[in-house]
PDB file of C-alpha atoms in Angstrom:
ATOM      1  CA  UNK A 764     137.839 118.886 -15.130  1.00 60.00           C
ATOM      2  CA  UNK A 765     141.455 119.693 -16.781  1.00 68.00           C
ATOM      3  CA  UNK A 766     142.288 116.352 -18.095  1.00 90.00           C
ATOM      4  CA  UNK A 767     145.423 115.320 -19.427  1.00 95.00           C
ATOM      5  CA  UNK A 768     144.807 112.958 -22.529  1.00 95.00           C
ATOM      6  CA  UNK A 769     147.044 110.290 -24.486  1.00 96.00           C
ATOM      7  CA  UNK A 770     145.717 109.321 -27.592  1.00 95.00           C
ATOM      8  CA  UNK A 771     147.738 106.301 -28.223  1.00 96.00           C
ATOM      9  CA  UNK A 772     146.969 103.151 -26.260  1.00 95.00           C
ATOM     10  CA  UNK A 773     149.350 101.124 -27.845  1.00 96.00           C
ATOM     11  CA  UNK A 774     152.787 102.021 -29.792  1.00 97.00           C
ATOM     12  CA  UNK A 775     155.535  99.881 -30.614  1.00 97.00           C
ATOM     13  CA  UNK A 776     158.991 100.499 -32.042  1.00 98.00           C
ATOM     14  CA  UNK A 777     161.784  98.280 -33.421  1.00 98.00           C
ATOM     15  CA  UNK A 778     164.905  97.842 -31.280  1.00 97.00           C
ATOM     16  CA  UNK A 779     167.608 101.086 -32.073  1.00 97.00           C
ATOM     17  CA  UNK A 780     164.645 103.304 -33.696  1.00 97.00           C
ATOM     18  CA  UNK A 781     162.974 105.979 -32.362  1.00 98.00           C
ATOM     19  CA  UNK A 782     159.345 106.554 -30.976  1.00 98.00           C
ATOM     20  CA  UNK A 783     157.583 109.378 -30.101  1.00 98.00           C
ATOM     21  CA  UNK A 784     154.463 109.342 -27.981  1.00 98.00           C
ATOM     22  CA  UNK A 785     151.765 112.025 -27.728  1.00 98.00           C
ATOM     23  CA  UNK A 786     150.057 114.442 -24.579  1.00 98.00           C
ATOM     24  CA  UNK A 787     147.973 116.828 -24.527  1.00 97.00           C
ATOM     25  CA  UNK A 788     146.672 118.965 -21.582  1.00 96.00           C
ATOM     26  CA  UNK A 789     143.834 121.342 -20.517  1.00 93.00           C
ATOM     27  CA  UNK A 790     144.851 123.765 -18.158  1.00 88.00           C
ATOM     28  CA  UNK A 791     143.641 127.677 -17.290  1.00 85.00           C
ATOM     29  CA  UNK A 792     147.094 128.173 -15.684  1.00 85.00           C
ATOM     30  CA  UNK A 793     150.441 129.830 -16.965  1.00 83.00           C
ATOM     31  CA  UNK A 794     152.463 128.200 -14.941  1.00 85.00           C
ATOM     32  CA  UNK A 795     152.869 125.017 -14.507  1.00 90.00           C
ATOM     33  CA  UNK A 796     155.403 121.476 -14.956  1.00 92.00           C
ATOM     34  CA  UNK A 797     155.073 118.225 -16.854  1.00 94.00           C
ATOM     35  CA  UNK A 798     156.401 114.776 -16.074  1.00 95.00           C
ATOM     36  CA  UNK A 799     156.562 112.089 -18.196  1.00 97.00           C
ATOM     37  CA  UNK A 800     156.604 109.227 -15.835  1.00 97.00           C
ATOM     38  CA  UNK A 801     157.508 105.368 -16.909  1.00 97.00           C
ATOM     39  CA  UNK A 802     155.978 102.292 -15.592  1.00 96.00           C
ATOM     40  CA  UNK A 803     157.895  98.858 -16.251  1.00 95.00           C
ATOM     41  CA  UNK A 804     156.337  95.205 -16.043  1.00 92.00           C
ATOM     42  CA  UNK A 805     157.437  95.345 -11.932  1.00 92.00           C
ATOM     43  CA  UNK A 806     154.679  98.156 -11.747  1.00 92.00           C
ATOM     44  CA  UNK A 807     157.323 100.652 -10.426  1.00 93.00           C
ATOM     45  CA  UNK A 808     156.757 104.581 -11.399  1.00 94.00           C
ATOM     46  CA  UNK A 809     160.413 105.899 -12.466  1.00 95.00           C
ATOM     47  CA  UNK A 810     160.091 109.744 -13.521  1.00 95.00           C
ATOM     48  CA  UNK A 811     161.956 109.665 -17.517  1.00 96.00           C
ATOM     49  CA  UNK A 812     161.865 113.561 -17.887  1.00 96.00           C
ATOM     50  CA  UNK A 813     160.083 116.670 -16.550  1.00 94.00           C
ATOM     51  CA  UNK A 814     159.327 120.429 -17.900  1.00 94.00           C
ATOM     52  CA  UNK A 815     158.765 123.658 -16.557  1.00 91.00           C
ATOM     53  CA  UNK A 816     156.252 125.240 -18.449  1.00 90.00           C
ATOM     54  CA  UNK A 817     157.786 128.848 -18.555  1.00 88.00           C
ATOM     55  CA  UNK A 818     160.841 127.154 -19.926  1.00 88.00           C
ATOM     56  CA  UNK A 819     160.981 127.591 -23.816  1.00 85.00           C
ATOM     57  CA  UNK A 820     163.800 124.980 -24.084  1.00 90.00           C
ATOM     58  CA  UNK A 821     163.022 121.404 -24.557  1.00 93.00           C
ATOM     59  CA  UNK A 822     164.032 119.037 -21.502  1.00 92.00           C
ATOM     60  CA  UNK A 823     166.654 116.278 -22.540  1.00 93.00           C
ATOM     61  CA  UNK A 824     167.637 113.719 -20.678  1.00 92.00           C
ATOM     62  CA  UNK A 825     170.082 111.092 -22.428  1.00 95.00           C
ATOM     63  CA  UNK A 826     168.374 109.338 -25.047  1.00 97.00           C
ATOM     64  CA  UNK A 827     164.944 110.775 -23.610  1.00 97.00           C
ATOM     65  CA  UNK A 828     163.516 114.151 -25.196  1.00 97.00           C
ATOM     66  CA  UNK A 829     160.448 116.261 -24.996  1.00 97.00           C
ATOM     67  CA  UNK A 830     158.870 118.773 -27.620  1.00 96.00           C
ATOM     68  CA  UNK A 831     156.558 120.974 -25.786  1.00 96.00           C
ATOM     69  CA  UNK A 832     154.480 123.049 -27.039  1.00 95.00           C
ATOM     70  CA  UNK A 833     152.870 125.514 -25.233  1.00 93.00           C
ATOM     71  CA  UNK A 834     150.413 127.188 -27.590  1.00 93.00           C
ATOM     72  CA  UNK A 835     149.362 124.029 -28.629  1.00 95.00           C
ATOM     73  CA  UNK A 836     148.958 122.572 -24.949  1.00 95.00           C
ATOM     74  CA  UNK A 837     151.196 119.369 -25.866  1.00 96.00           C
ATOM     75  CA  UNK A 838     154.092 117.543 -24.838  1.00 97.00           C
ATOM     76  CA  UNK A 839     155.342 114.678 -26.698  1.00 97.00           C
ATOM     77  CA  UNK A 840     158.605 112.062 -25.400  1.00 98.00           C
ATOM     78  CA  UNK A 841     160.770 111.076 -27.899  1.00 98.00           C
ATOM     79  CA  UNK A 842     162.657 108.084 -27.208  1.00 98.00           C
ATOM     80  CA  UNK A 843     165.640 107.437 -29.473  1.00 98.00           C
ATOM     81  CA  UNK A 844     167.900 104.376 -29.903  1.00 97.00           C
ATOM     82  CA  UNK A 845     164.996 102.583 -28.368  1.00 97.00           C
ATOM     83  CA  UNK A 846     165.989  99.553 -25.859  1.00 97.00           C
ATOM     84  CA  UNK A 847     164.694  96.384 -24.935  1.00 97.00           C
ATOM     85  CA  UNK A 848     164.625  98.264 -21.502  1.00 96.00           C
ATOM     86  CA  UNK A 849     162.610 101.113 -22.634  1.00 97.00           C
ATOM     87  CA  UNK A 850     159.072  98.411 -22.755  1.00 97.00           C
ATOM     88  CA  UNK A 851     156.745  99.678 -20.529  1.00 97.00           C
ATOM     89  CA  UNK A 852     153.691 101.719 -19.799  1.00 96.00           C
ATOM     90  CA  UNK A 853     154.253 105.659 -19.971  1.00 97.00           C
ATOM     91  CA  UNK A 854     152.167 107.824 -18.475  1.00 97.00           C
ATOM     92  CA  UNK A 855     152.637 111.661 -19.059  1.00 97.00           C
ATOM     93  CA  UNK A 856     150.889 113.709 -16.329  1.00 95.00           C
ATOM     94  CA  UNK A 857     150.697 117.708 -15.314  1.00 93.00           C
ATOM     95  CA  UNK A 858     151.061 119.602 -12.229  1.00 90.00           C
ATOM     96  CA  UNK A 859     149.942 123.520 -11.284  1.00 81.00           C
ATOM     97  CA  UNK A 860     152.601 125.279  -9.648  1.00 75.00           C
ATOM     98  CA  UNK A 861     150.309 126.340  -7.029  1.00 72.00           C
ATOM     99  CA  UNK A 862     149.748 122.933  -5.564  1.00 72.00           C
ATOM    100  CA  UNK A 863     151.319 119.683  -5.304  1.00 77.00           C
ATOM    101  CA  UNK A 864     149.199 117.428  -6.800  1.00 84.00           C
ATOM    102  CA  UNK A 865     149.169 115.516 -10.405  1.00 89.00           C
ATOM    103  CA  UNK A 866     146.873 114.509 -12.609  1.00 91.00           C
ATOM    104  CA  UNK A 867     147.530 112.076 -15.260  1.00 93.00           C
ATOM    105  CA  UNK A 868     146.777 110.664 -18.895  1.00 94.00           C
ATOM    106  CA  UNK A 869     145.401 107.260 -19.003  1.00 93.00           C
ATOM    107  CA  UNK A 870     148.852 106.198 -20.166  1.00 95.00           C
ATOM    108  CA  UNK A 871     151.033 104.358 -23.886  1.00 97.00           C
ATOM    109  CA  UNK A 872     151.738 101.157 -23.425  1.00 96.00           C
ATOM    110  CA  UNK A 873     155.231 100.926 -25.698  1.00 98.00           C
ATOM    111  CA  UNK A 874     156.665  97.343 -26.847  1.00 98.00           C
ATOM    112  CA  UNK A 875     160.090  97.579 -28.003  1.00 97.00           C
ATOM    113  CA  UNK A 876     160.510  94.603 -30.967  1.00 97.00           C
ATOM    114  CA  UNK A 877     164.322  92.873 -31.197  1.00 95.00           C
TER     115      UNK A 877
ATOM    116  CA  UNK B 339     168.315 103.922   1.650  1.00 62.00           C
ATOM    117  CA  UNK B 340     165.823 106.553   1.413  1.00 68.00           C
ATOM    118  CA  UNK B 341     162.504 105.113  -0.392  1.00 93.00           C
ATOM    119  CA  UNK B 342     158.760 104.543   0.038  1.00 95.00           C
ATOM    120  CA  UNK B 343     157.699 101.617   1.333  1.00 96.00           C
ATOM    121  CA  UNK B 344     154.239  99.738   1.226  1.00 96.00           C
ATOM    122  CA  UNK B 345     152.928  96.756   2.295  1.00 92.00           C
ATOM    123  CA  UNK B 346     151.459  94.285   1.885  1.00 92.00           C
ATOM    124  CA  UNK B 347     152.650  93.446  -1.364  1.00 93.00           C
ATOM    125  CA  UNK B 348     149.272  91.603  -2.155  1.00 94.00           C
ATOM    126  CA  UNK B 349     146.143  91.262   0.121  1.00 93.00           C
ATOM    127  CA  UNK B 350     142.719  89.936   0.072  1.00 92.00           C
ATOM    128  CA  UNK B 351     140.147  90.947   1.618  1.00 89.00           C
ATOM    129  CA  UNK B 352     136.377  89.068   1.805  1.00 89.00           C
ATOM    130  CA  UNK B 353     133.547  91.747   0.942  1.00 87.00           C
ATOM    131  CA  UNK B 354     132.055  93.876   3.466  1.00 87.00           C
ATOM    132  CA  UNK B 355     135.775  94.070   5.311  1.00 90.00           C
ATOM    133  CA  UNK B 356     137.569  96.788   5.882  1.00 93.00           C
ATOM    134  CA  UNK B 357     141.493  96.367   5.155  1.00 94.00           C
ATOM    135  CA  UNK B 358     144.149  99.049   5.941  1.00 95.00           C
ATOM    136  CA  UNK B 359     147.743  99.994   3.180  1.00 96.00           C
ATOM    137  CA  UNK B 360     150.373 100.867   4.579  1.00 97.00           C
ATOM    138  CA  UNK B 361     152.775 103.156   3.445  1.00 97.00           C
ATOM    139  CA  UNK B 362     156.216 104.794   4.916  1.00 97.00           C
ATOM    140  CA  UNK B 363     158.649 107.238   3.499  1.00 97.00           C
ATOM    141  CA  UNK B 364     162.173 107.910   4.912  1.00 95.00           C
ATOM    142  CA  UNK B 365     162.608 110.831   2.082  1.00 93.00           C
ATOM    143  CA  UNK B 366     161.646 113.682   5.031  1.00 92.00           C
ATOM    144  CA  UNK B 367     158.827 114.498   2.205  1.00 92.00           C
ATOM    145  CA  UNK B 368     155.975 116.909   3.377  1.00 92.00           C
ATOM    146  CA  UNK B 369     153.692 115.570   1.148  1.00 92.00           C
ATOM    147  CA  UNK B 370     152.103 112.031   0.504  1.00 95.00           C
ATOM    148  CA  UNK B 371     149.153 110.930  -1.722  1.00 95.00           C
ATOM    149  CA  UNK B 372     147.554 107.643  -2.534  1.00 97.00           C
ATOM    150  CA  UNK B 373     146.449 106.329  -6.006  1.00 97.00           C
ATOM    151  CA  UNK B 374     144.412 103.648  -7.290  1.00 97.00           C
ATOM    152  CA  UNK B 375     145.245 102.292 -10.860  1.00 95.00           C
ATOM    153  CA  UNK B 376     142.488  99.719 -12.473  1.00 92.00           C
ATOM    154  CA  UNK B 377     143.505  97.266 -15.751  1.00 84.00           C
ATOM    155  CA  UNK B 378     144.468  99.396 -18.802  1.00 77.00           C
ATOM    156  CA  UNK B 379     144.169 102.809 -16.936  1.00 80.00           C
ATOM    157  CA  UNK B 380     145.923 105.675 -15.497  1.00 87.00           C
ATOM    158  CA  UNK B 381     146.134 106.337 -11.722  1.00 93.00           C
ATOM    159  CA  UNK B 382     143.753 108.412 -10.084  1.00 93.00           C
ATOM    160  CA  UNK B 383     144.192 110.229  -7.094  1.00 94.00           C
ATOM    161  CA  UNK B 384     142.114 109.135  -3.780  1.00 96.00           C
ATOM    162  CA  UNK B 385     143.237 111.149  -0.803  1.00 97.00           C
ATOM    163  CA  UNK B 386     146.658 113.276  -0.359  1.00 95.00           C
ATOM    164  CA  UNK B 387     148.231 114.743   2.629  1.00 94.00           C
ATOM    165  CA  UNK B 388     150.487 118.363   2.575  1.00 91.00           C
ATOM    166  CA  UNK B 389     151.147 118.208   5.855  1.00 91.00           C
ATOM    167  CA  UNK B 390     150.935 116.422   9.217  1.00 94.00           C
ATOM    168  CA  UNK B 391     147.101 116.144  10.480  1.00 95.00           C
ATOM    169  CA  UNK B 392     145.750 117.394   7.539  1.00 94.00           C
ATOM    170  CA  UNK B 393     144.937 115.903   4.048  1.00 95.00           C
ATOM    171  CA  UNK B 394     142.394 116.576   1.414  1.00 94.00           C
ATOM    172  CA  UNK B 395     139.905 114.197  -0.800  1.00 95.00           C
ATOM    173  CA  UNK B 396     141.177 113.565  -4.541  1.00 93.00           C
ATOM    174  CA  UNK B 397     138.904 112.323  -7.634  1.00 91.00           C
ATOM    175  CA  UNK B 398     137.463 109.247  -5.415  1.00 94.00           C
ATOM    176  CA  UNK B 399     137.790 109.150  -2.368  1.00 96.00           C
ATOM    177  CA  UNK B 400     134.092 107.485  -1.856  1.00 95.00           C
ATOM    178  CA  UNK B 401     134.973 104.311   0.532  1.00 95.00           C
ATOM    179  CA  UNK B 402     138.371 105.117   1.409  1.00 97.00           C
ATOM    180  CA  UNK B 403     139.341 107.232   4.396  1.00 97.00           C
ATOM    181  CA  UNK B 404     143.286 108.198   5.571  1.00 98.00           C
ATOM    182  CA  UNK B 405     145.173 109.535   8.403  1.00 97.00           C
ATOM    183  CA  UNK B 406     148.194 111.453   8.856  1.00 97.00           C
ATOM    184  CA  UNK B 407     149.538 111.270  12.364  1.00 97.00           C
ATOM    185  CA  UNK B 408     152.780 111.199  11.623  1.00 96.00           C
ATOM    186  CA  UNK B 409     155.017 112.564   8.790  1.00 96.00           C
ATOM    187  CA  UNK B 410     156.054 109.578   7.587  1.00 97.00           C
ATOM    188  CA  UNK B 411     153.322 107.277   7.588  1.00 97.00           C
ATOM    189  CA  UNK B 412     150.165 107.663   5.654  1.00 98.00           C
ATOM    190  CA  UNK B 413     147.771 104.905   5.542  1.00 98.00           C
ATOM    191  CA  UNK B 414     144.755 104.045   3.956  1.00 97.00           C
ATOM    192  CA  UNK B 415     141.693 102.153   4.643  1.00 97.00           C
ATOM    193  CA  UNK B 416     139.514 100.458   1.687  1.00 95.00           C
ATOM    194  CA  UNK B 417     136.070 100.270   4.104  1.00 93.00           C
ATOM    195  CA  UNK B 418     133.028  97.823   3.169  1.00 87.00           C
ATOM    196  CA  UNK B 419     131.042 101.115   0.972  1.00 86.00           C
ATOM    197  CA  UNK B 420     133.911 101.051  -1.561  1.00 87.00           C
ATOM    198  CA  UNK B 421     131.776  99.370  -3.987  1.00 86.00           C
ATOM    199  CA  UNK B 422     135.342  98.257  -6.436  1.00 89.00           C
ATOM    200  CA  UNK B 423     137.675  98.008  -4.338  1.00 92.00           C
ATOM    201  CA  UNK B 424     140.129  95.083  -6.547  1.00 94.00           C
ATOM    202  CA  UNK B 425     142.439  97.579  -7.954  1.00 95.00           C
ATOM    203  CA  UNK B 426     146.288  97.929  -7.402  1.00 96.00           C
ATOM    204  CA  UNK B 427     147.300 100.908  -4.923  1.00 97.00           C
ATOM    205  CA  UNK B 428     150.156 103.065  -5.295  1.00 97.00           C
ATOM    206  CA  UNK B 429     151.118 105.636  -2.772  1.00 97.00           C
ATOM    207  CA  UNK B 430     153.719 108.494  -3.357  1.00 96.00           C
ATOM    208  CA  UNK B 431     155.438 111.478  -1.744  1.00 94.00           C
ATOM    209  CA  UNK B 432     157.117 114.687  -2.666  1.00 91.00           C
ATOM    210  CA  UNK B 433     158.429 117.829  -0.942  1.00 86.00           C
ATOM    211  CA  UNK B 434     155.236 119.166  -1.251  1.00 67.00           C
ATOM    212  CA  UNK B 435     153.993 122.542  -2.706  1.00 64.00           C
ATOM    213  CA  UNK B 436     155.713 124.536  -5.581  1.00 60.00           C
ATOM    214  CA  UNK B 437     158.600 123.988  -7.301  1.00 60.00           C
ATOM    215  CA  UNK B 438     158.436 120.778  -9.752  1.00 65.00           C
ATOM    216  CA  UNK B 439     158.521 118.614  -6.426  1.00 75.00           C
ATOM    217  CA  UNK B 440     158.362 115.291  -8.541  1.00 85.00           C
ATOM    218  CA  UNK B 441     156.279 112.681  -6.768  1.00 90.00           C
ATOM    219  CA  UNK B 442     158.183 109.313  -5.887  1.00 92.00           C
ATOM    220  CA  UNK B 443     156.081 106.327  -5.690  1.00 95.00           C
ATOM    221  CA  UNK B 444     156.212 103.163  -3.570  1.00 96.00           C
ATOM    222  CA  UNK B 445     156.030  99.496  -4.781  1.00 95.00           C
ATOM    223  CA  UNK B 446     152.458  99.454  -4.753  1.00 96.00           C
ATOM    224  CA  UNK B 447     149.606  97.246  -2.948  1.00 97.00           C
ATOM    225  CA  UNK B 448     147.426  94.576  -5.042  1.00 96.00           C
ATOM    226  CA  UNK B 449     144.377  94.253  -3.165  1.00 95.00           C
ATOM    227  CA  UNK B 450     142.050  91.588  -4.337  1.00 94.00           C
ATOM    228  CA  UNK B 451     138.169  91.303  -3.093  1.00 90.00           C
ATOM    229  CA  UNK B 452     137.427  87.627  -2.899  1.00 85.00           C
TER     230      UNK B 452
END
């Protein structure tokens, strides 16, 4: 099975510091997109950031960035200027281009300290 | 407002009952997918649809069937052989093949076996 793996269960950052959390990803294909998705307290899924793999630029998305690595088959989320907001479970997760589905690590759960 | 809807918000069921989830999208999204997420875990995919009358089994789909009559609407029965069924359910959607097509996700259903 291509799995998608987070090695960190648990991270936690102090408020206004930045956090990055790791992925990694098996996958036979060249083409391809990653999501990092968010999950707060209310349960909700919020996409934070996605990336096309045949895109050698890093996705940004405010204070939400990615460093992808292709070679090396990972893609990290760096969260800067970290919020109270920002608490949740984050679950980073990879699609094929050839279908629609996703498959997903079993997820960082991040506590932001004041 | 264009969303995913799913209810019940919480149900229980007594062992050896079936129980049906609903859940409704208003996004005109070809494609819809359920998920079950246990304690501490990611989400794993059960059944997903690409189109109208047609879907396809994910990573369990043991004790949990689905129908797709209609675009918007795809529900999904927990029967009496899902042996584990106390899990919270999360259905999505997305435009379907290709493309990044980012899945949205619904609320999500906590079913409790009593």
């Amino acid at each position: 099975a291509q799995t998608v793996t987070q090695s960190q269960p648990e991270m936690s950052v102090q408020e206004a510091e930045t956090v990055t959390l790791s992925c990694t990803y098996d996958t036979s294909e060249s083409d391809y997109y990653l999501f990092w998705y968010k999950q707060p307290p209310s349960r909700q899924m919020i996409l934070v950031i996605r990336q096309e793999a045949y895109k050698q630029q890093n996705a940004t998305e405010n204070r939400f960035s990615v460093n992808f690595q292709k070679a090396a088959k990972s893609f990290s989320l760096k969260i800067s200027d970290s919020q109270l907001g920002d608490a949740a479970m984050y679950f980073c997760a990879r699609k094929e281009t050839s279908g629609s589905r996703l498959t997903f690590g079993e997820g960082t759960q991040l506590t932001v300290n004041p | 407002d264009g969303g995913i809807t799913q209810s019940p918000k919480y149900l229980f069921r007594k062992e050896g009952q079936n129980v049906t989830l609903s859940c409704e999208q208003n996004l005109n999204h070809d494609a819809m997918y359920w998920y079950r997420q246990d304690p501490g875990q990611g989400l794993r995919l059960i059944y997903y649809s690409q189109i109208v009358n047609d879907f396809q089994k994910g990573d369990i789909a043991e004790g949990y069937s689905v129908s797709r009559e209609k675009k918007e609407s795809f529900p999904l029965t927990v029967t009496s052989a899902q042996k584990n069924p106390t899990a919270f359910y999360l259905c999505a959607s997305s435009m379907g093949r290709g493309s990044y097509n980012e899945q949205f996700f619904g609320p999500g259903t906590r079913l409790t076996v009593l």
